[in-house]
């Protein structure tokens, strides 16, 4: 007996795609955790990289003198205020720390290493001090002649003159003259201990940021799964 083609079957003969109720992939709790972590790392790494580049640019501007407070406005507090070169060095070290944090959070290792290589170089190039030119030797006197000896003229004190004042005038140093301030020197480059500290601090900051953003990564992963994304493929694409 021929079966009526218009008669609906009980569902056993329907394709699997319709029998399961849709094209949504199966839910996997372990894949959900892995996808959430991967999405959190992908979200945190660009933010830390953006902050590191911004701090690097700010350090270069401060090094050039942008925002420097004039010494006459500081008054007596000048001795307690760090120089703009030292502040630029501190900000550059903070940028290096955030670069290590971004490299830790970034799933792509080459991209993270490239960021560290971009941010880490020292702000000041080590320039060897040029030796001062030696004074030109005085011409030797002709043979048989003796070079004349020039003696300083004696100071004749008039009655009522202060002998100490005459001595100061002769030396050329005023007693109350302010000493010239030494020019600002850039801070020394970070040593191995400072480099290790920045790496460890960046590592901790990177993972702390990822854990902080992990709930958002979980929501993001669930949303992708509801839209039909296979959670097992997140983080495994080339």
PDB file of C-alpha atoms in Angstrom:
ATOM      1  CA  UNK A   1       0.000   0.000   0.000  1.00  0.00           C
ATOM      2  CA  UNK A   2       1.459   3.356  -1.051  1.00  0.00           C
ATOM      3  CA  UNK A   3       2.050   5.926   1.655  1.00  0.00           C
ATOM      4  CA  UNK A   4       0.366   9.237   1.339  1.00  0.00           C
ATOM      5  CA  UNK A   5       3.090  11.848   0.634  1.00  0.00           C
ATOM      6  CA  UNK A   6       0.999  14.529   2.315  1.00  0.00           C
ATOM      7  CA  UNK A   7       0.791  12.586   5.544  1.00  0.00           C
ATOM      8  CA  UNK A   8       3.305  13.792   8.136  1.00  0.00           C
ATOM      9  CA  UNK A   9       5.526  11.243   9.764  1.00  0.00           C
ATOM     10  CA  UNK A  10       6.082  10.994  13.483  1.00  0.00           C
ATOM     11  CA  UNK A  11       9.490  12.676  13.240  1.00  0.00           C
ATOM     12  CA  UNK A  12      11.696   9.600  12.954  1.00  0.00           C
ATOM     13  CA  UNK A  13      12.326  10.219   9.285  1.00  0.00           C
ATOM     14  CA  UNK A  14      13.122  13.963   9.646  1.00  0.00           C
ATOM     15  CA  UNK A  15      16.703  15.158   9.229  1.00  0.00           C
ATOM     16  CA  UNK A  16      18.831  15.536  12.336  1.00  0.00           C
ATOM     17  CA  UNK A  17      19.057  19.303  11.884  1.00  0.00           C
ATOM     18  CA  UNK A  18      15.314  19.651  12.419  1.00  0.00           C
ATOM     19  CA  UNK A  19      14.952  16.870  14.957  1.00  0.00           C
ATOM     20  CA  UNK A  20      17.384  18.626  17.325  1.00  0.00           C
ATOM     21  CA  UNK A  21      15.447  21.872  17.158  1.00  0.00           C
ATOM     22  CA  UNK A  22      18.053  24.076  15.406  1.00  0.00           C
ATOM     23  CA  UNK A  23      21.651  24.482  14.279  1.00  0.00           C
ATOM     24  CA  UNK A  24      23.067  25.461  17.707  1.00  0.00           C
ATOM     25  CA  UNK A  25      26.178  23.445  18.594  1.00  0.00           C
ATOM     26  CA  UNK A  26      26.160  21.333  21.754  1.00  0.00           C
ATOM     27  CA  UNK A  27      26.935  23.086  25.028  1.00  0.00           C
ATOM     28  CA  UNK A  28      30.244  22.187  26.648  1.00  0.00           C
ATOM     29  CA  UNK A  29      31.100  23.595  30.073  1.00  0.00           C
ATOM     30  CA  UNK A  30      34.846  23.144  29.667  1.00  0.00           C
ATOM     31  CA  UNK A  31      34.760  24.808  26.255  1.00  0.00           C
ATOM     32  CA  UNK A  32      32.788  27.658  27.803  1.00  0.00           C
ATOM     33  CA  UNK A  33      35.515  28.296  30.392  1.00  0.00           C
ATOM     34  CA  UNK A  34      38.293  28.148  27.811  1.00  0.00           C
ATOM     35  CA  UNK A  35      36.439  30.492  25.467  1.00  0.00           C
ATOM     36  CA  UNK A  36      35.687  32.941  28.285  1.00  0.00           C
ATOM     37  CA  UNK A  37      39.350  33.092  29.264  1.00  0.00           C
ATOM     38  CA  UNK A  38      40.453  33.572  25.680  1.00  0.00           C
ATOM     39  CA  UNK A  39      37.965  36.358  25.047  1.00  0.00           C
ATOM     40  CA  UNK A  40      38.961  38.087  28.289  1.00  0.00           C
ATOM     41  CA  UNK A  41      42.632  38.030  27.315  1.00  0.00           C
ATOM     42  CA  UNK A  42      41.809  39.374  23.862  1.00  0.00           C
ATOM     43  CA  UNK A  43      39.860  42.228  25.445  1.00  0.00           C
ATOM     44  CA  UNK A  44      42.437  43.173  28.083  1.00  0.00           C
ATOM     45  CA  UNK A  45      45.641  43.066  26.007  1.00  0.00           C
ATOM     46  CA  UNK A  46      44.745  45.948  23.613  1.00  0.00           C
ATOM     47  CA  UNK A  47      43.692  48.191  26.514  1.00  0.00           C
ATOM     48  CA  UNK A  48      46.987  47.680  28.350  1.00  0.00           C
ATOM     49  CA  UNK A  49      48.922  48.189  25.111  1.00  0.00           C
ATOM     50  CA  UNK A  50      47.067  51.461  24.475  1.00  0.00           C
ATOM     51  CA  UNK A  51      47.893  52.671  27.999  1.00  0.00           C
ATOM     52  CA  UNK A  52      51.563  51.706  27.624  1.00  0.00           C
ATOM     53  CA  UNK A  53      51.913  53.598  24.339  1.00  0.00           C
ATOM     54  CA  UNK A  54      50.163  56.645  25.808  1.00  0.00           C
ATOM     55  CA  UNK A  55      52.474  56.716  28.821  1.00  0.00           C
ATOM     56  CA  UNK A  56      55.494  56.342  26.549  1.00  0.00           C
ATOM     57  CA  UNK A  57      54.416  59.371  24.513  1.00  0.00           C
ATOM     58  CA  UNK A  58      53.771  61.317  27.719  1.00  0.00           C
ATOM     59  CA  UNK A  59      57.246  60.485  29.033  1.00  0.00           C
ATOM     60  CA  UNK A  60      58.829  61.765  25.831  1.00  0.00           C
ATOM     61  CA  UNK A  61      56.896  65.029  26.090  1.00  0.00           C
ATOM     62  CA  UNK A  62      57.893  65.534  29.715  1.00  0.00           C
ATOM     63  CA  UNK A  63      61.508  64.794  28.802  1.00  0.00           C
ATOM     64  CA  UNK A  64      61.320  67.571  26.209  1.00  0.00           C
ATOM     65  CA  UNK A  65      60.135  70.006  28.916  1.00  0.00           C
ATOM     66  CA  UNK A  66      56.377  70.026  28.384  1.00  0.00           C
ATOM     67  CA  UNK A  67      54.600  71.029  31.587  1.00  0.00           C
ATOM     68  CA  UNK A  68      57.810  71.819  33.435  1.00  0.00           C
ATOM     69  CA  UNK A  69      57.285  74.150  36.416  1.00  0.00           C
ATOM     70  CA  UNK A  70      59.704  77.112  36.452  1.00  0.00           C
ATOM     71  CA  UNK A  71      62.121  77.109  39.361  1.00  0.00           C
ATOM     72  CA  UNK A  72      61.167  80.655  40.408  1.00  0.00           C
ATOM     73  CA  UNK A  73      57.582  79.532  41.013  1.00  0.00           C
ATOM     74  CA  UNK A  74      58.655  76.707  43.292  1.00  0.00           C
ATOM     75  CA  UNK A  75      60.745  78.824  45.616  1.00  0.00           C
ATOM     76  CA  UNK A  76      62.105  76.885  48.572  1.00  0.00           C
ATOM     77  CA  UNK A  77      60.094  73.807  47.588  1.00  0.00           C
ATOM     78  CA  UNK A  78      62.316  73.320  44.546  1.00  0.00           C
ATOM     79  CA  UNK A  79      64.655  71.004  46.442  1.00  0.00           C
ATOM     80  CA  UNK A  80      61.761  68.641  47.253  1.00  0.00           C
ATOM     81  CA  UNK A  81      60.288  68.523  43.727  1.00  0.00           C
ATOM     82  CA  UNK A  82      61.829  65.886  41.431  1.00  0.00           C
ATOM     83  CA  UNK A  83      63.224  67.048  38.130  1.00  0.00           C
ATOM     84  CA  UNK A  84      61.220  66.630  34.952  1.00  0.00           C
ATOM     85  CA  UNK A  85      63.812  64.148  33.685  1.00  0.00           C
ATOM     86  CA  UNK A  86      63.319  61.915  36.706  1.00  0.00           C
ATOM     87  CA  UNK A  87      59.534  62.112  36.337  1.00  0.00           C
ATOM     88  CA  UNK A  88      59.864  61.159  32.673  1.00  0.00           C
ATOM     89  CA  UNK A  89      61.932  58.132  33.708  1.00  0.00           C
ATOM     90  CA  UNK A  90      59.309  57.029  36.227  1.00  0.00           C
ATOM     91  CA  UNK A  91      56.527  57.277  33.645  1.00  0.00           C
ATOM     92  CA  UNK A  92      58.605  55.352  31.117  1.00  0.00           C
ATOM     93  CA  UNK A  93      59.124  52.562  33.665  1.00  0.00           C
ATOM     94  CA  UNK A  94      55.362  52.432  34.277  1.00  0.00           C
ATOM     95  CA  UNK A  95      54.826  52.161  30.518  1.00  0.00           C
ATOM     96  CA  UNK A  96      57.259  49.241  30.411  1.00  0.00           C
ATOM     97  CA  UNK A  97      55.380  47.537  33.240  1.00  0.00           C
ATOM     98  CA  UNK A  98      52.062  47.861  31.384  1.00  0.00           C
ATOM     99  CA  UNK A  99      53.716  46.569  28.222  1.00  0.00           C
ATOM    100  CA  UNK A 100      54.740  43.414  30.098  1.00  0.00           C
ATOM    101  CA  UNK A 101      51.173  43.161  31.402  1.00  0.00           C
ATOM    102  CA  UNK A 102      49.761  43.393  27.879  1.00  0.00           C
ATOM    103  CA  UNK A 103      52.229  40.778  26.641  1.00  0.00           C
ATOM    104  CA  UNK A 104      51.139  38.472  29.477  1.00  0.00           C
ATOM    105  CA  UNK A 105      47.459  38.847  28.674  1.00  0.00           C
ATOM    106  CA  UNK A 106      47.836  38.691  24.891  1.00  0.00           C
ATOM    107  CA  UNK A 107      47.195  35.207  23.482  1.00  0.00           C
ATOM    108  CA  UNK A 108      49.548  35.999  20.585  1.00  0.00           C
ATOM    109  CA  UNK A 109      53.086  35.809  21.972  1.00  0.00           C
ATOM    110  CA  UNK A 110      54.856  37.496  19.000  1.00  0.00           C
ATOM    111  CA  UNK A 111      52.557  40.512  19.216  1.00  0.00           C
ATOM    112  CA  UNK A 112      53.201  40.866  22.942  1.00  0.00           C
ATOM    113  CA  UNK A 113      56.963  40.608  22.502  1.00  0.00           C
ATOM    114  CA  UNK A 114      56.848  43.248  19.758  1.00  0.00           C
ATOM    115  CA  UNK A 115      55.039  45.621  22.110  1.00  0.00           C
ATOM    116  CA  UNK A 116      57.655  45.161  24.840  1.00  0.00           C
ATOM    117  CA  UNK A 117      60.433  45.801  22.306  1.00  0.00           C
ATOM    118  CA  UNK A 118      58.639  49.000  21.273  1.00  0.00           C
ATOM    119  CA  UNK A 119      58.086  50.402  24.780  1.00  0.00           C
ATOM    120  CA  UNK A 120      61.090  49.147  26.764  1.00  0.00           C
ATOM    121  CA  UNK A 121      64.053  51.074  25.249  1.00  0.00           C
ATOM    122  CA  UNK A 122      65.609  53.652  27.555  1.00  0.00           C
ATOM    123  CA  UNK A 123      64.615  57.275  26.953  1.00  0.00           C
ATOM    124  CA  UNK A 124      68.188  58.547  26.923  1.00  0.00           C
ATOM    125  CA  UNK A 125      70.960  57.222  24.756  1.00  0.00           C
ATOM    126  CA  UNK A 126      74.250  56.636  26.522  1.00  0.00           C
ATOM    127  CA  UNK A 127      76.539  59.245  25.036  1.00  0.00           C
ATOM    128  CA  UNK A 128      80.170  59.124  26.091  1.00  0.00           C
ATOM    129  CA  UNK A 129      81.445  62.451  27.320  1.00  0.00           C
ATOM    130  CA  UNK A 130      83.826  63.989  24.827  1.00  0.00           C
ATOM    131  CA  UNK A 131      87.259  64.662  26.331  1.00  0.00           C
ATOM    132  CA  UNK A 132      88.038  68.317  26.884  1.00  0.00           C
ATOM    133  CA  UNK A 133      90.628  69.678  24.475  1.00  0.00           C
ATOM    134  CA  UNK A 134      94.056  70.111  26.054  1.00  0.00           C
ATOM    135  CA  UNK A 135      95.262  73.720  26.289  1.00  0.00           C
ATOM    136  CA  UNK A 136      97.696  74.755  23.612  1.00  0.00           C
ATOM    137  CA  UNK A 137     101.287  74.771  24.905  1.00  0.00           C
ATOM    138  CA  UNK A 138     102.934  78.159  25.198  1.00  0.00           C
ATOM    139  CA  UNK A 139     105.675  78.796  22.665  1.00  0.00           C
ATOM    140  CA  UNK A 140     109.139  78.028  24.028  1.00  0.00           C
ATOM    141  CA  UNK A 141     111.526  80.980  24.322  1.00  0.00           C
ATOM    142  CA  UNK A 142     114.392  81.179  21.861  1.00  0.00           C
ATOM    143  CA  UNK A 143     117.624  79.414  22.864  1.00  0.00           C
ATOM    144  CA  UNK A 144     119.679  81.433  25.270  1.00  0.00           C
ATOM    145  CA  UNK A 145     116.753  83.502  26.532  1.00  0.00           C
ATOM    146  CA  UNK A 146     114.850  83.100  29.776  1.00  0.00           C
ATOM    147  CA  UNK A 147     111.100  83.507  29.804  1.00  0.00           C
ATOM    148  CA  UNK A 148     110.058  86.580  31.743  1.00  0.00           C
ATOM    149  CA  UNK A 149     108.339  86.006  35.068  1.00  0.00           C
ATOM    150  CA  UNK A 150     105.225  88.126  35.563  1.00  0.00           C
ATOM    151  CA  UNK A 151     104.503  88.914  39.188  1.00  0.00           C
ATOM    152  CA  UNK A 152     101.204  90.139  40.487  1.00  0.00           C
ATOM    153  CA  UNK A 153     101.103  93.747  41.512  1.00  0.00           C
ATOM    154  CA  UNK A 154     100.976  94.189  45.271  1.00  0.00           C
ATOM    155  CA  UNK A 155      97.739  95.428  46.758  1.00  0.00           C
ATOM    156  CA  UNK A 156      98.188  98.707  48.567  1.00  0.00           C
ATOM    157  CA  UNK A 157      95.646  99.243  51.321  1.00  0.00           C
ATOM    158  CA  UNK A 158      94.466 102.735  51.987  1.00  0.00           C
ATOM    159  CA  UNK A 159      93.660 103.870  55.513  1.00  0.00           C
ATOM    160  CA  UNK A 160      90.214 102.697  56.474  1.00  0.00           C
ATOM    161  CA  UNK A 161      90.088  99.845  53.934  1.00  0.00           C
ATOM    162  CA  UNK A 162      88.906  96.426  55.064  1.00  0.00           C
ATOM    163  CA  UNK A 163      91.698  93.900  54.424  1.00  0.00           C
ATOM    164  CA  UNK A 164      89.192  91.020  54.159  1.00  0.00           C
ATOM    165  CA  UNK A 165      87.182  92.882  51.529  1.00  0.00           C
ATOM    166  CA  UNK A 166      90.350  93.532  49.559  1.00  0.00           C
ATOM    167  CA  UNK A 167      91.218  89.845  49.671  1.00  0.00           C
ATOM    168  CA  UNK A 168      87.698  88.884  48.488  1.00  0.00           C
ATOM    169  CA  UNK A 169      87.933  91.360  45.636  1.00  0.00           C
ATOM    170  CA  UNK A 170      91.338  89.967  44.719  1.00  0.00           C
ATOM    171  CA  UNK A 171      90.075  86.380  44.686  1.00  0.00           C
ATOM    172  CA  UNK A 172      86.931  87.395  42.804  1.00  0.00           C
ATOM    173  CA  UNK A 173      84.415  85.438  44.860  1.00  0.00           C
ATOM    174  CA  UNK A 174      81.566  87.227  46.547  1.00  0.00           C
ATOM    175  CA  UNK A 175      80.653  85.850  49.996  1.00  0.00           C
ATOM    176  CA  UNK A 176      76.899  85.832  49.447  1.00  0.00           C
ATOM    177  CA  UNK A 177      76.847  84.950  45.752  1.00  0.00           C
ATOM    178  CA  UNK A 178      74.499  81.984  45.090  1.00  0.00           C
ATOM    179  CA  UNK A 179      76.133  78.909  43.708  1.00  0.00           C
ATOM    180  CA  UNK A 180      75.019  77.996  40.190  1.00  0.00           C
ATOM    181  CA  UNK A 181      72.669  75.049  40.142  1.00  0.00           C
ATOM    182  CA  UNK A 182      73.974  71.946  38.439  1.00  0.00           C
ATOM    183  CA  UNK A 183      72.092  71.021  35.268  1.00  0.00           C
ATOM    184  CA  UNK A 184      69.493  68.281  35.540  1.00  0.00           C
ATOM    185  CA  UNK A 185      70.884  64.866  34.775  1.00  0.00           C
ATOM    186  CA  UNK A 186      68.784  61.995  33.422  1.00  0.00           C
ATOM    187  CA  UNK A 187      68.271  59.079  35.787  1.00  0.00           C
ATOM    188  CA  UNK A 188      70.386  55.996  35.389  1.00  0.00           C
ATOM    189  CA  UNK A 189      68.932  53.224  33.219  1.00  0.00           C
ATOM    190  CA  UNK A 190      67.086  50.448  35.050  1.00  0.00           C
ATOM    191  CA  UNK A 191      69.346  47.695  36.291  1.00  0.00           C
ATOM    192  CA  UNK A 192      68.639  43.947  36.319  1.00  0.00           C
ATOM    193  CA  UNK A 193      66.706  44.203  39.595  1.00  0.00           C
ATOM    194  CA  UNK A 194      64.472  46.982  38.295  1.00  0.00           C
ATOM    195  CA  UNK A 195      63.915  45.117  35.021  1.00  0.00           C
ATOM    196  CA  UNK A 196      62.913  41.972  36.897  1.00  0.00           C
ATOM    197  CA  UNK A 197      60.587  43.955  39.142  1.00  0.00           C
ATOM    198  CA  UNK A 198      58.826  45.505  36.152  1.00  0.00           C
ATOM    199  CA  UNK A 199      58.427  42.105  34.515  1.00  0.00           C
ATOM    200  CA  UNK A 200      56.933  40.529  37.641  1.00  0.00           C
ATOM    201  CA  UNK A 201      54.677  43.524  38.267  1.00  0.00           C
ATOM    202  CA  UNK A 202      53.516  43.442  34.642  1.00  0.00           C
ATOM    203  CA  UNK A 203      52.824  39.699  34.854  1.00  0.00           C
ATOM    204  CA  UNK A 204      50.699  40.170  37.960  1.00  0.00           C
ATOM    205  CA  UNK A 205      48.918  43.198  36.524  1.00  0.00           C
ATOM    206  CA  UNK A 206      48.136  41.340  33.301  1.00  0.00           C
ATOM    207  CA  UNK A 207      46.567  38.319  34.978  1.00  0.00           C
ATOM    208  CA  UNK A 208      44.758  40.474  37.543  1.00  0.00           C
ATOM    209  CA  UNK A 209      43.170  42.429  34.701  1.00  0.00           C
ATOM    210  CA  UNK A 210      42.157  39.227  32.916  1.00  0.00           C
ATOM    211  CA  UNK A 211      40.518  37.824  36.074  1.00  0.00           C
ATOM    212  CA  UNK A 212      38.731  41.127  36.627  1.00  0.00           C
ATOM    213  CA  UNK A 213      37.267  41.060  33.117  1.00  0.00           C
ATOM    214  CA  UNK A 214      36.510  37.312  33.149  1.00  0.00           C
ATOM    215  CA  UNK A 215      32.759  37.763  33.901  1.00  0.00           C
ATOM    216  CA  UNK A 216      32.430  39.902  30.791  1.00  0.00           C
ATOM    217  CA  UNK A 217      34.253  37.226  28.814  1.00  0.00           C
ATOM    218  CA  UNK A 218      31.790  34.634  30.118  1.00  0.00           C
ATOM    219  CA  UNK A 219      28.812  36.706  28.997  1.00  0.00           C
ATOM    220  CA  UNK A 220      30.453  37.284  25.642  1.00  0.00           C
ATOM    221  CA  UNK A 221      31.073  33.558  25.151  1.00  0.00           C
ATOM    222  CA  UNK A 222      27.446  32.694  26.021  1.00  0.00           C
ATOM    223  CA  UNK A 223      26.215  35.292  23.584  1.00  0.00           C
ATOM    224  CA  UNK A 224      28.343  33.811  20.806  1.00  0.00           C
ATOM    225  CA  UNK A 225      27.050  30.324  21.634  1.00  0.00           C
ATOM    226  CA  UNK A 226      23.452  31.517  21.462  1.00  0.00           C
ATOM    227  CA  UNK A 227      24.193  32.952  18.025  1.00  0.00           C
ATOM    228  CA  UNK A 228      25.396  29.542  16.855  1.00  0.00           C
ATOM    229  CA  UNK A 229      29.138  29.751  17.499  1.00  0.00           C
ATOM    230  CA  UNK A 230      30.891  26.564  18.516  1.00  0.00           C
ATOM    231  CA  UNK A 231      32.701  27.309  21.789  1.00  0.00           C
ATOM    232  CA  UNK A 232      35.326  24.672  21.055  1.00  0.00           C
ATOM    233  CA  UNK A 233      36.544  26.673  18.076  1.00  0.00           C
ATOM    234  CA  UNK A 234      37.088  29.940  19.955  1.00  0.00           C
ATOM    235  CA  UNK A 235      40.810  30.451  20.408  1.00  0.00           C
ATOM    236  CA  UNK A 236      41.794  27.674  17.997  1.00  0.00           C
ATOM    237  CA  UNK A 237      41.318  29.612  14.757  1.00  0.00           C
ATOM    238  CA  UNK A 238      44.458  30.519  12.853  1.00  0.00           C
TER     239      UNK A 238
END
